[in-house]
Amino acid sequence: MSEQQYSIVMQTPIGKKYGRLSVSILEDKLIGCLTLLNHNESIEGTIDGNGNCSFTGKLVTLLRTIPYVATGIISDSEVKLKIKGAKNTFILTGGIDEKGKDCKE
């Protein structure tokens, strides 16, 4: 099993939102946690040998909860994803986070 922590930034219409992505990879399964907007939310999906991935999760804002599908690439050193909700698509990028921090579920 491979585990990795990334410091991430998501581009939104109202500015950049910073957080953390924690992933564990076992064969073609990807599980983990996205910490964003002061919420820790579980993620689950698939990943291939080249780092191409797809997973689902939800973003929790002050006003609502937004289910999403994320697609993109996760490598040993960086992450590049498109987060697609019902109305909007956001770009999420990041790099390795050496400090790490476990998800609180």
mmCIF file of C-alpha atoms in Angstrom:
data_model
loop_
_atom_site.group_PDB
_atom_site.id
_atom_site.type_symbol
_atom_site.label_atom_id
_atom_site.label_comp_id
_atom_site.label_asym_id
_atom_site.label_seq_id
_atom_site.Cartn_x
_atom_site.Cartn_y
_atom_site.Cartn_z
ATOM 1 C CA MET A 1 0.000 0.000 0.000
ATOM 2 C CA SER A 2 1.234 3.437 -0.933
ATOM 3 C CA GLU A 3 0.279 6.421 1.226
ATOM 4 C CA GLN A 4 0.859 10.074 0.458
ATOM 5 C CA GLN A 5 -0.027 13.547 1.770
ATOM 6 C CA TYR A 6 -0.361 16.626 -0.462
ATOM 7 C CA SER A 7 -0.765 20.319 0.331
ATOM 8 C CA ILE A 8 -3.398 21.489 -2.130
ATOM 9 C CA VAL A 9 -5.025 24.643 -3.447
ATOM 10 C CA MET A 10 -8.393 24.780 -5.188
ATOM 11 C CA GLN A 11 -9.175 27.680 -7.512
ATOM 12 C CA THR A 12 -12.705 29.040 -6.919
ATOM 13 C CA PRO A 13 -14.574 32.106 -8.186
ATOM 14 C CA ILE A 14 -14.099 33.729 -4.764
ATOM 15 C CA GLY A 15 -10.418 32.938 -4.453
ATOM 16 C CA LYS A 16 -7.980 30.192 -3.603
ATOM 17 C CA LYS A 17 -8.903 27.631 -0.954
ATOM 18 C CA TYR A 18 -6.063 25.761 0.742
ATOM 19 C CA GLY A 19 -6.131 22.323 2.275
ATOM 20 C CA ARG A 20 -4.708 18.823 2.322
ATOM 21 C CA LEU A 21 -5.290 15.614 0.380
ATOM 22 C CA SER A 22 -4.358 12.278 1.954
ATOM 23 C CA VAL A 23 -4.467 9.168 -0.225
ATOM 24 C CA SER A 24 -3.796 5.466 0.188
ATOM 25 C CA ILE A 25 -3.390 3.333 -2.926
ATOM 26 C CA LEU A 26 -3.708 -0.447 -3.004
ATOM 27 C CA GLU A 27 -3.530 -1.938 -6.498
ATOM 28 C CA ASP A 28 -6.136 0.079 -8.453
ATOM 29 C CA LYS A 29 -8.126 1.338 -5.433
ATOM 30 C CA LEU A 30 -7.734 4.839 -4.040
ATOM 31 C CA ILE A 31 -9.110 5.890 -0.654
ATOM 32 C CA GLY A 32 -8.379 8.857 1.527
ATOM 33 C CA CYS A 33 -9.515 12.198 2.785
ATOM 34 C CA LEU A 34 -9.792 15.727 1.426
ATOM 35 C CA THR A 35 -9.432 18.444 4.047
ATOM 36 C CA LEU A 36 -10.813 21.691 2.639
ATOM 37 C CA LEU A 37 -12.952 24.554 3.948
ATOM 38 C CA ASN A 38 -12.337 23.341 7.533
ATOM 39 C CA HIS A 39 -13.915 19.933 6.846
ATOM 40 C CA ASN A 40 -12.407 16.445 6.506
ATOM 41 C CA GLU A 41 -14.312 14.356 3.979
ATOM 42 C CA SER A 42 -13.651 10.799 2.793
ATOM 43 C CA ILE A 43 -12.850 10.031 -0.825
ATOM 44 C CA GLU A 44 -12.975 6.747 -2.705
ATOM 45 C CA GLY A 45 -12.187 5.802 -6.286
ATOM 46 C CA THR A 46 -9.775 4.174 -8.699
ATOM 47 C CA ILE A 47 -6.276 4.856 -10.027
ATOM 48 C CA ASP A 48 -4.235 3.229 -12.785
ATOM 49 C CA GLY A 49 -0.511 2.546 -13.031
ATOM 50 C CA ASN A 50 0.122 5.935 -14.665
ATOM 51 C CA GLY A 51 -1.575 7.897 -11.875
ATOM 52 C CA ASN A 52 -4.794 8.638 -13.771
ATOM 53 C CA CYS A 53 -7.532 8.659 -11.184
ATOM 54 C CA SER A 54 -11.199 9.225 -10.578
ATOM 55 C CA PHE A 55 -12.882 9.491 -7.186
ATOM 56 C CA THR A 56 -16.002 10.792 -5.518
ATOM 57 C CA GLY A 57 -16.498 12.856 -2.415
ATOM 58 C CA LYS A 58 -18.276 15.931 -1.127
ATOM 59 C CA LEU A 59 -17.359 19.516 -0.364
ATOM 60 C CA VAL A 60 -19.009 20.992 2.715
ATOM 61 C CA THR A 61 -19.451 24.763 2.677
ATOM 62 C CA LEU A 62 -21.202 27.048 5.134
ATOM 63 C CA LEU A 63 -24.353 26.944 3.012
ATOM 64 C CA ARG A 64 -24.482 23.484 1.445
ATOM 65 C CA THR A 65 -22.911 20.128 0.727
ATOM 66 C CA ILE A 66 -21.726 19.560 -2.854
ATOM 67 C CA PRO A 67 -21.201 15.996 -4.113
ATOM 68 C CA TYR A 68 -18.456 15.856 -6.750
ATOM 69 C CA VAL A 69 -16.454 13.643 -9.073
ATOM 70 C CA ALA A 70 -12.725 14.344 -9.318
ATOM 71 C CA THR A 71 -10.602 13.267 -12.286
ATOM 72 C CA GLY A 72 -6.949 13.846 -12.998
ATOM 73 C CA ILE A 73 -3.491 12.646 -12.067
ATOM 74 C CA ILE A 74 -1.908 11.801 -8.736
ATOM 75 C CA SER A 75 1.838 11.106 -8.768
ATOM 76 C CA ASP A 76 4.471 10.617 -6.081
ATOM 77 C CA SER A 77 5.197 14.356 -6.085
ATOM 78 C CA GLU A 78 2.084 16.215 -7.249
ATOM 79 C CA VAL A 79 -1.653 16.176 -7.816
ATOM 80 C CA LYS A 80 -3.678 17.812 -10.613
ATOM 81 C CA LEU A 81 -7.449 17.345 -10.522
ATOM 82 C CA LYS A 82 -10.708 18.700 -11.917
ATOM 83 C CA ILE A 83 -13.421 18.732 -9.261
ATOM 84 C CA LYS A 84 -16.830 18.629 -10.970
ATOM 85 C CA GLY A 85 -19.941 19.387 -8.937
ATOM 86 C CA ALA A 86 -23.511 19.824 -10.159
ATOM 87 C CA LYS A 87 -22.964 23.458 -11.204
ATOM 88 C CA ASN A 88 -19.237 24.203 -11.165
ATOM 89 C CA THR A 89 -15.870 22.717 -12.029
ATOM 90 C CA PHE A 90 -12.825 23.642 -9.943
ATOM 91 C CA ILE A 91 -9.117 23.055 -10.546
ATOM 92 C CA LEU A 92 -7.201 21.516 -7.650
ATOM 93 C CA THR A 93 -3.401 21.300 -7.667
ATOM 94 C CA GLY A 94 -0.805 20.490 -5.077
ATOM 95 C CA GLY A 95 2.537 19.078 -4.092
ATOM 96 C CA ILE A 96 3.903 16.648 -1.582
ATOM 97 C CA ASP A 97 3.351 17.560 2.071
ATOM 98 C CA GLU A 98 6.233 16.287 4.182
ATOM 99 C CA LYS A 99 4.593 17.270 7.462
ATOM 100 C CA GLY A 100 1.487 15.141 6.931
ATOM 101 C CA LYS A 101 -1.586 15.117 9.077
ATOM 102 C CA ASP A 102 -4.044 12.284 9.538
ATOM 103 C CA CYS A 103 -7.673 12.669 8.591
ATOM 104 C CA LYS A 104 -10.144 12.798 11.430
ATOM 105 C CA GLU A 105 -13.193 10.869 10.336
#
